Short mmCIF file of C-alpha atoms in Angstrom, two decimals:
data_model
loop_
_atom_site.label_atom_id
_atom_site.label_comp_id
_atom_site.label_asym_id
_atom_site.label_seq_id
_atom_site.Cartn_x
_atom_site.Cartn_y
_atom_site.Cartn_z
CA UNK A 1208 -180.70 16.18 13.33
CA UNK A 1209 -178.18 18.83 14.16
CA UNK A 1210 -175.28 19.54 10.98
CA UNK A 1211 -172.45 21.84 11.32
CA UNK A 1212 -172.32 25.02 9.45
CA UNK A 1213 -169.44 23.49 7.07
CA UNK A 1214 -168.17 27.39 6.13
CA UNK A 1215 -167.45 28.41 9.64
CA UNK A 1216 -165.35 25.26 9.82
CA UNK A 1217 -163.53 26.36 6.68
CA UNK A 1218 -163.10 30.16 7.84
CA UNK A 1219 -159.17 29.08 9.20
CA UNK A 1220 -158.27 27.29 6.34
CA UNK A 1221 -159.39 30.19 4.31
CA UNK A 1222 -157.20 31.90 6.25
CA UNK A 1223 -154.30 29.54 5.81
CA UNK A 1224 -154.64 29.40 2.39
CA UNK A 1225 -154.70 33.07 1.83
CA UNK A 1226 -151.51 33.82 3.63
CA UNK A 1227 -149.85 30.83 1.41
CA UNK A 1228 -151.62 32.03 -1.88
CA UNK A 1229 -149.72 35.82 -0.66
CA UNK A 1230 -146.52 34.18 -0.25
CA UNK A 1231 -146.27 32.37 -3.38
CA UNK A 1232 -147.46 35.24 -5.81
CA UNK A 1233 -145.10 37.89 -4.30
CA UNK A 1234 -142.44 36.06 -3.00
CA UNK A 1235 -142.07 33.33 -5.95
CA UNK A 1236 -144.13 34.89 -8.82
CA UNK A 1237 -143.42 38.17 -8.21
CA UNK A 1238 -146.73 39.03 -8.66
CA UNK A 1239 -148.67 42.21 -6.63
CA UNK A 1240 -151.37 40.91 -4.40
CA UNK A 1241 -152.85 44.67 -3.21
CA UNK A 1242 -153.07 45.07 0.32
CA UNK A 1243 -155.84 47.69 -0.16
CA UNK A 1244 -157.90 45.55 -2.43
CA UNK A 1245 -157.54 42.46 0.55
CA UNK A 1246 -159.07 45.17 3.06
CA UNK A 1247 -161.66 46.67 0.52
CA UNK A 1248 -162.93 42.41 0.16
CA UNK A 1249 -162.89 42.02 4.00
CA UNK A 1250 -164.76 45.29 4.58
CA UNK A 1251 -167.47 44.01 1.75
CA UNK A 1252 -167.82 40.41 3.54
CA UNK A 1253 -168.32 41.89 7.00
CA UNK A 1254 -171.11 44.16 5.90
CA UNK A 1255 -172.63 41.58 3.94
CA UNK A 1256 -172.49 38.47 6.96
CA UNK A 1257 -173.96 41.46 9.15
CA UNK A 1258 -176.61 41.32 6.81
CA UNK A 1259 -176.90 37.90 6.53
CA UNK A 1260 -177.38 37.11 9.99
CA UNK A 1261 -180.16 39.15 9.97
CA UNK A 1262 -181.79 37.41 7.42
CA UNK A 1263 -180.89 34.10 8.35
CA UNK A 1264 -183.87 34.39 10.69
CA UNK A 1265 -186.02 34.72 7.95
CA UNK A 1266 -184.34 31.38 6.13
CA UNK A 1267 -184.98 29.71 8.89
CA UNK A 1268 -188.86 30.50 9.53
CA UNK A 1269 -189.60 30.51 5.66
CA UNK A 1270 -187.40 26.90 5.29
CA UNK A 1271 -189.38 25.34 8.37
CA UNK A 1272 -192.90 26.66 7.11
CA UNK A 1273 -191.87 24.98 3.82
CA UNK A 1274 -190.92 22.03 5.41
CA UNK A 1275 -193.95 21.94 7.46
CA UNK A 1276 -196.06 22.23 4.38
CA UNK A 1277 -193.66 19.92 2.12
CA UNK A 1278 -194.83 18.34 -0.79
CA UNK A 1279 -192.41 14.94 -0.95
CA UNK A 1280 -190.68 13.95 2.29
CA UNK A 1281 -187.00 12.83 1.72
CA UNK A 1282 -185.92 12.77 5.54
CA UNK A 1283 -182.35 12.13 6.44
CA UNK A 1284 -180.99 9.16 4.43
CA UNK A 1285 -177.84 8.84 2.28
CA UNK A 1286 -180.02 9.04 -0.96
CA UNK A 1287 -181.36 12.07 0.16
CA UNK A 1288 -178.06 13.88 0.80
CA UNK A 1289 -177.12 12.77 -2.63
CA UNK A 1290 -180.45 14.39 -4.34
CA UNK A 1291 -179.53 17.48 -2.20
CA UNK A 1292 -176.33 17.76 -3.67
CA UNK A 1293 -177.40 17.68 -6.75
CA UNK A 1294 -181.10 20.11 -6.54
CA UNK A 1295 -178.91 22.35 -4.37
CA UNK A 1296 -175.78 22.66 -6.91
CA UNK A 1297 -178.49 22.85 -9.96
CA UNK A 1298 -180.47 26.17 -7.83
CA UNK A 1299 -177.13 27.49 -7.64
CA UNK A 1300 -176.41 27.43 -11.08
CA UNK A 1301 -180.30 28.84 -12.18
CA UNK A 1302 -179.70 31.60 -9.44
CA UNK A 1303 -176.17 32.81 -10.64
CA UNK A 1304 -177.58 32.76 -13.96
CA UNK A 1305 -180.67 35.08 -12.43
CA UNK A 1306 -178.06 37.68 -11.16
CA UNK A 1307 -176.28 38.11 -14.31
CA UNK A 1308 -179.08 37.98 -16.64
CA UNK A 1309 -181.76 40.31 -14.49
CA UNK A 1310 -180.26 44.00 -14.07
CA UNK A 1311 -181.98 44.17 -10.78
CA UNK A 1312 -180.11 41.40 -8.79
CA UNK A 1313 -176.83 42.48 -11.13
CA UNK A 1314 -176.75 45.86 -9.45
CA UNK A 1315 -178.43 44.69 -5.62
CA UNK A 1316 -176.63 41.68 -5.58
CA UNK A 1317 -173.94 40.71 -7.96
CA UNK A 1318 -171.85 43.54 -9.44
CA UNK A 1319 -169.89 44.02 -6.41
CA UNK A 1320 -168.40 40.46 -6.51
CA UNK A 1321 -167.22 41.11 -10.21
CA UNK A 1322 -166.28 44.45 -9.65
CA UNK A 1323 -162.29 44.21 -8.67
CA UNK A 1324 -159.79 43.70 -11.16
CA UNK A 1325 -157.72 41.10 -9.24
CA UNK A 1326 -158.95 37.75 -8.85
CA UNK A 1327 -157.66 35.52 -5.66
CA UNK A 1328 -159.10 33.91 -2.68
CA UNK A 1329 -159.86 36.85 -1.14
CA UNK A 1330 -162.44 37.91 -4.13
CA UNK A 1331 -164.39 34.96 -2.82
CA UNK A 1332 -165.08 37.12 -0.02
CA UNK A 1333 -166.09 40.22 -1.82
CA UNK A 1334 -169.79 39.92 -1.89
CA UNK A 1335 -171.97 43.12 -1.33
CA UNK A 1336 -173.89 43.74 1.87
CA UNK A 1337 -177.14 44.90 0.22
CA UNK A 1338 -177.11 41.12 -1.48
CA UNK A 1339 -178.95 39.58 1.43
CA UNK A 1340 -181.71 41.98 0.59
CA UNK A 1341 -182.03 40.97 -2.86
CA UNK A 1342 -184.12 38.25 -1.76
CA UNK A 1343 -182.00 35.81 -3.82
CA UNK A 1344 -181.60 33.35 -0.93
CA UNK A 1345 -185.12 32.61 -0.91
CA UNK A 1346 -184.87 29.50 -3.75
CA UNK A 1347 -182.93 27.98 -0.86
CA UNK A 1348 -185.87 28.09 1.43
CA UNK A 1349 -188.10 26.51 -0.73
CA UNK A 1350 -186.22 23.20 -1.28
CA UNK A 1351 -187.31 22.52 2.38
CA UNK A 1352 -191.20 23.12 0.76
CA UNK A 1353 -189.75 20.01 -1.51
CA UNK A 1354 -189.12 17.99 0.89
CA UNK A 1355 -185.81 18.40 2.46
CA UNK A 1356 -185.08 18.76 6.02
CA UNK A 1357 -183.74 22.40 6.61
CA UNK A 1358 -180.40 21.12 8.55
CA UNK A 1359 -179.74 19.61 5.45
CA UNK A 1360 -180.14 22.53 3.20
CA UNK A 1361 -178.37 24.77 5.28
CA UNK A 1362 -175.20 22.04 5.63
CA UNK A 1363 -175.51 21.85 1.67
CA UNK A 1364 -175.52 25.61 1.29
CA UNK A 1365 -172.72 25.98 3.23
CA UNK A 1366 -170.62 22.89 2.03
CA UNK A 1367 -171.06 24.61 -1.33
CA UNK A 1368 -170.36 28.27 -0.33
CA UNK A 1369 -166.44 26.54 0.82
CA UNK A 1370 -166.26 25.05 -1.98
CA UNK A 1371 -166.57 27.67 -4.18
CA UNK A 1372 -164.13 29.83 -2.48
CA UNK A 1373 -161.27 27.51 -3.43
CA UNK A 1374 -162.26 28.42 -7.36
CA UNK A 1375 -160.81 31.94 -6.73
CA UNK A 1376 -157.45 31.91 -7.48
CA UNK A 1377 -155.03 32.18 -10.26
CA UNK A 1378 -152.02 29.88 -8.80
CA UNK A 1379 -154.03 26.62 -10.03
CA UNK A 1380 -153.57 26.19 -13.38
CA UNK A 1381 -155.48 22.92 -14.80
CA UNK A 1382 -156.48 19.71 -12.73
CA UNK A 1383 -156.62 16.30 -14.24
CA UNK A 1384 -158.98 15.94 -17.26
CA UNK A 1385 -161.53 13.93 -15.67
CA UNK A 1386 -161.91 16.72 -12.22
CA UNK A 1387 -162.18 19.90 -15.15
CA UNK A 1388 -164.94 17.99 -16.88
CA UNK A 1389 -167.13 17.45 -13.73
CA UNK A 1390 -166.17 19.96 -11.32
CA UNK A 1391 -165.81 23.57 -11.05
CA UNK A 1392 -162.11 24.27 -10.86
CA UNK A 1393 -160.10 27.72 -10.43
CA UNK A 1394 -159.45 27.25 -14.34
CA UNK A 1395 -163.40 27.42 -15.12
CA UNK A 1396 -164.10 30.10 -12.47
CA UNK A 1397 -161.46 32.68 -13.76
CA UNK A 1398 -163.47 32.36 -16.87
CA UNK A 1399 -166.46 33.13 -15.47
CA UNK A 1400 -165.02 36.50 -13.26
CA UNK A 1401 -163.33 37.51 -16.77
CA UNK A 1402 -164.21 40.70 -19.10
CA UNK A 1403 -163.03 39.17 -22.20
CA UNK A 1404 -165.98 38.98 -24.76
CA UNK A 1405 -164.87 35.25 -25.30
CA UNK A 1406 -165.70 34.55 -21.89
CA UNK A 1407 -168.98 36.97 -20.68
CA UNK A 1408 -172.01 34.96 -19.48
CA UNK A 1409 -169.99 31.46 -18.99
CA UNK A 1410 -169.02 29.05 -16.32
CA UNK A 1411 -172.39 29.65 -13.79
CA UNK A 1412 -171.51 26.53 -11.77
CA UNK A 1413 -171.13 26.22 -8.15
CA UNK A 1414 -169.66 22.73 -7.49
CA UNK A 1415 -170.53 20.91 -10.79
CA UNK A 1416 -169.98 22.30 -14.38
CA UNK A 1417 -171.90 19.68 -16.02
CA UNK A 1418 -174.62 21.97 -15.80
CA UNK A 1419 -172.91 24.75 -17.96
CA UNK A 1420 -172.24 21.32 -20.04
CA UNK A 1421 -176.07 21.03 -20.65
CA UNK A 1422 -177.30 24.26 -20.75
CA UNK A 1423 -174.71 25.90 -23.18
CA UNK A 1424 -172.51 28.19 -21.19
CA UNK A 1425 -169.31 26.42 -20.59
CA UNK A 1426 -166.39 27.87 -22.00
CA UNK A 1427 -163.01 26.72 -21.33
CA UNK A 1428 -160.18 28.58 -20.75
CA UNK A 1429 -157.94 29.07 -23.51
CA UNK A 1430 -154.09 29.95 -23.50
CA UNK A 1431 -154.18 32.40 -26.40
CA UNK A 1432 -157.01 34.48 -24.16
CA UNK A 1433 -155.66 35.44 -20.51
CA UNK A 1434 -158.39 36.21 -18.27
CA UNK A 1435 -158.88 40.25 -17.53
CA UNK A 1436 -160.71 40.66 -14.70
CA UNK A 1437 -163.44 43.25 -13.40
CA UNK A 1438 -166.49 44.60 -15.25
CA UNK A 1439 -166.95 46.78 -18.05
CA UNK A 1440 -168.40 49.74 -17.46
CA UNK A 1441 -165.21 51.07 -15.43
CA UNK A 1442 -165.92 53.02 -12.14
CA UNK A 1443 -163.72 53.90 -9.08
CA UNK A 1444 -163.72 50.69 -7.17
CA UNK A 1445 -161.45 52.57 -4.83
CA UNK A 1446 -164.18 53.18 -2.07
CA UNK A 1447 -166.20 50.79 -0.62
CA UNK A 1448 -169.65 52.75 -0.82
CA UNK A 1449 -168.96 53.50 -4.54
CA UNK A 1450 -168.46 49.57 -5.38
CA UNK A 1451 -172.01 48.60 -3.07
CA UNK A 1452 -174.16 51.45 -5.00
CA UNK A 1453 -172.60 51.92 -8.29
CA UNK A 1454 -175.12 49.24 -9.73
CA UNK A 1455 -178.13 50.26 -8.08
CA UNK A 1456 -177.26 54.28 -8.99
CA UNK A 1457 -177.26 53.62 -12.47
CA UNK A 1458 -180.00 51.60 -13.10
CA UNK A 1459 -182.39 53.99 -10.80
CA UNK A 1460 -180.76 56.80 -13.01
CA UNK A 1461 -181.88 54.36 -16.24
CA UNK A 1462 -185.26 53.83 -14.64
CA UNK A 1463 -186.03 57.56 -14.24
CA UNK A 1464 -184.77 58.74 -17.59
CA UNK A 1465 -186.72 55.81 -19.57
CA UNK A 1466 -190.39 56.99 -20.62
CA UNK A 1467 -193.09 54.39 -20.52
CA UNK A 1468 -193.83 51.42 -17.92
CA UNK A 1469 -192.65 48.81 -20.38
CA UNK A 1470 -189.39 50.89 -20.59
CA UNK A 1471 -188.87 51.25 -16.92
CA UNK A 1472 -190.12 47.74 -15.96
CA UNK A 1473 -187.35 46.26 -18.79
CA UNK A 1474 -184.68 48.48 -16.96
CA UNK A 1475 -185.11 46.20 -13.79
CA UNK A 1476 -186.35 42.51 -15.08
CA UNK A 1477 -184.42 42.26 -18.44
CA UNK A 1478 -180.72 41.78 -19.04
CA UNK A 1479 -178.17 44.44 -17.41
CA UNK A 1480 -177.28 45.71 -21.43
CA UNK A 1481 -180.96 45.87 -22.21
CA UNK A 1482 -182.47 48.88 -24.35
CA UNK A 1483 -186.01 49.76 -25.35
CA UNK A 1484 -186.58 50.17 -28.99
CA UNK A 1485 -186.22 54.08 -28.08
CA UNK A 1486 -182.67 53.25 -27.85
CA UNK A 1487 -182.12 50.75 -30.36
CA UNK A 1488 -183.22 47.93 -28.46
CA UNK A 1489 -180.14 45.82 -27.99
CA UNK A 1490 -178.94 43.05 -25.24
CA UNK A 1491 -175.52 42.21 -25.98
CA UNK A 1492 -175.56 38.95 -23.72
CA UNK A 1493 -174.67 39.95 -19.97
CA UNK A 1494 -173.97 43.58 -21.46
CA UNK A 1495 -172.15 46.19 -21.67
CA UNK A 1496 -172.61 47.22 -18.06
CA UNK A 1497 -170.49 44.70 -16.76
#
């Protein structure tokens, strides 16, 4: 059964919306949207689609090996779209979790999409190009091992990746109660991309929030607390190459300086603010390196 890729599809409204989201902030707002930044998030999405074709070939031999070898068989029916949108939105949440709680896929993957200081739709774009290679796609993969038919979780995966791009934006103030309390929404996602300490390791979801609901790390946003956007540890996010390698530089610099296996091993697997005892052992949540 053949699905479309739903984000290709979406690509011109993306567009649309981006030119309209420009318009309003300068011309009726008054607000800057930076030309420079724009270019600096379309030159980071290139490089990392360039990427991801490459390793879509991989998806796509990994998902049908899984689904060769699967271990329920769901096929196509309406009930199993519905448990797809559901497993799929839930692996999203455990994996965003994964790349801001594991310095490794912070600084290969994640660090980049954080890094800019303005927050619009275009930031939804600014992913880095060394993320394909993180090897976080690969929980995707697998749900084919559970039992559901690659098309599906590649339509899924992309109906999501739209989705979320509509979250980045500060010209949507709050939905209607009942939306905020099920759904991501721009209000929930500016939390997440903010530096405040209020709002540091919150809002994980993709589609849903109920599953920051469950888990603990909702936070809503709050009037008395405007969002302030970027990461903490402050570096020239001027140049392109600086913004993909800035993570990756400093933890290899961590890794090398650190004495001991344990030391060097925490560097990459434990939180990006992580510190052996040496250094007083601390892990301040998502950390100080964001």
């Amino acid at each position: 059964m053949a699905l479309p890729d739903v984000f290709n599809y979406f690509l011109p409204v993306a567009a649309v919306a981006i030119v309209l989201e420009w318009l309003w902030l300068t011309r009726r707002l008054h607000r800057p949207y930076r030309g420079r930044e724009v270019g600096r998030n379309v030159v980071l999405w290139l490089g990392y689609e360039g990427l991801t074709w490459l390793t879509g070939g991989l998806f796509i031999v990994i998902g049908l090996w899984g689904y060769e070898h699967r271990l329920l068989d769901f096929g196509y029916s309406l009930g199993a779209f519905v448990a797809l949108f559901f497993v799929e939105d839930f692996v999203m949440y455990a994996t965003h979790v994964l790349k801001h709680r594991c310095r490794f896929f912070w600084a290969a993957d994640h660090e980049v999409h954080h890094s800019s200081s303005e927050f619009n739709f275009t930031t939804a774009f600014r992913n880095s190009p060394l993320a394909p290679l993180s090897g976080a796609w690969l929980a995707w993969p697998m749900l084919c091992l559970l039992g559901f038919p690659p098309a599906m979780v590649f339509f899924q995966a992309s109906l999501s990746r739209a989705y979320q791009c509509f979250t980045h934006t500060s010209t949507v103030r709050r939905l209607p109660a009942a939306i905020e309390w099920v759904f991501v929404t721009p209000s929930h996602h500016r939390v997440h991309h903010a530096k405040n300490p209020a709002y540091i390791d919150k809002n994980y979801g993709g589609i849903l929030i109920i599953w920051d609901r469950i888990f603990g790390t909702f936070q809503a946003e709050r009037d008395d607390i405007p969002c302030e956007f970027g990461v903490l540890s402050e570096f020239d996010t001027s140049r392109v190459g600086r913004v993909v390698f800035h993570g990756l530089g400093s933890m290899i610099a961590d890794i090398r300086r650190r004495r001991g296996l344990a030391a060097k091993l925490g560097t990459i697997i434990r939180a990006p603010s992580w510190t052996p005892a040496s250094e007083g052992g601390q892990t301040l949540g998502t950390d100080e390196l964001r």
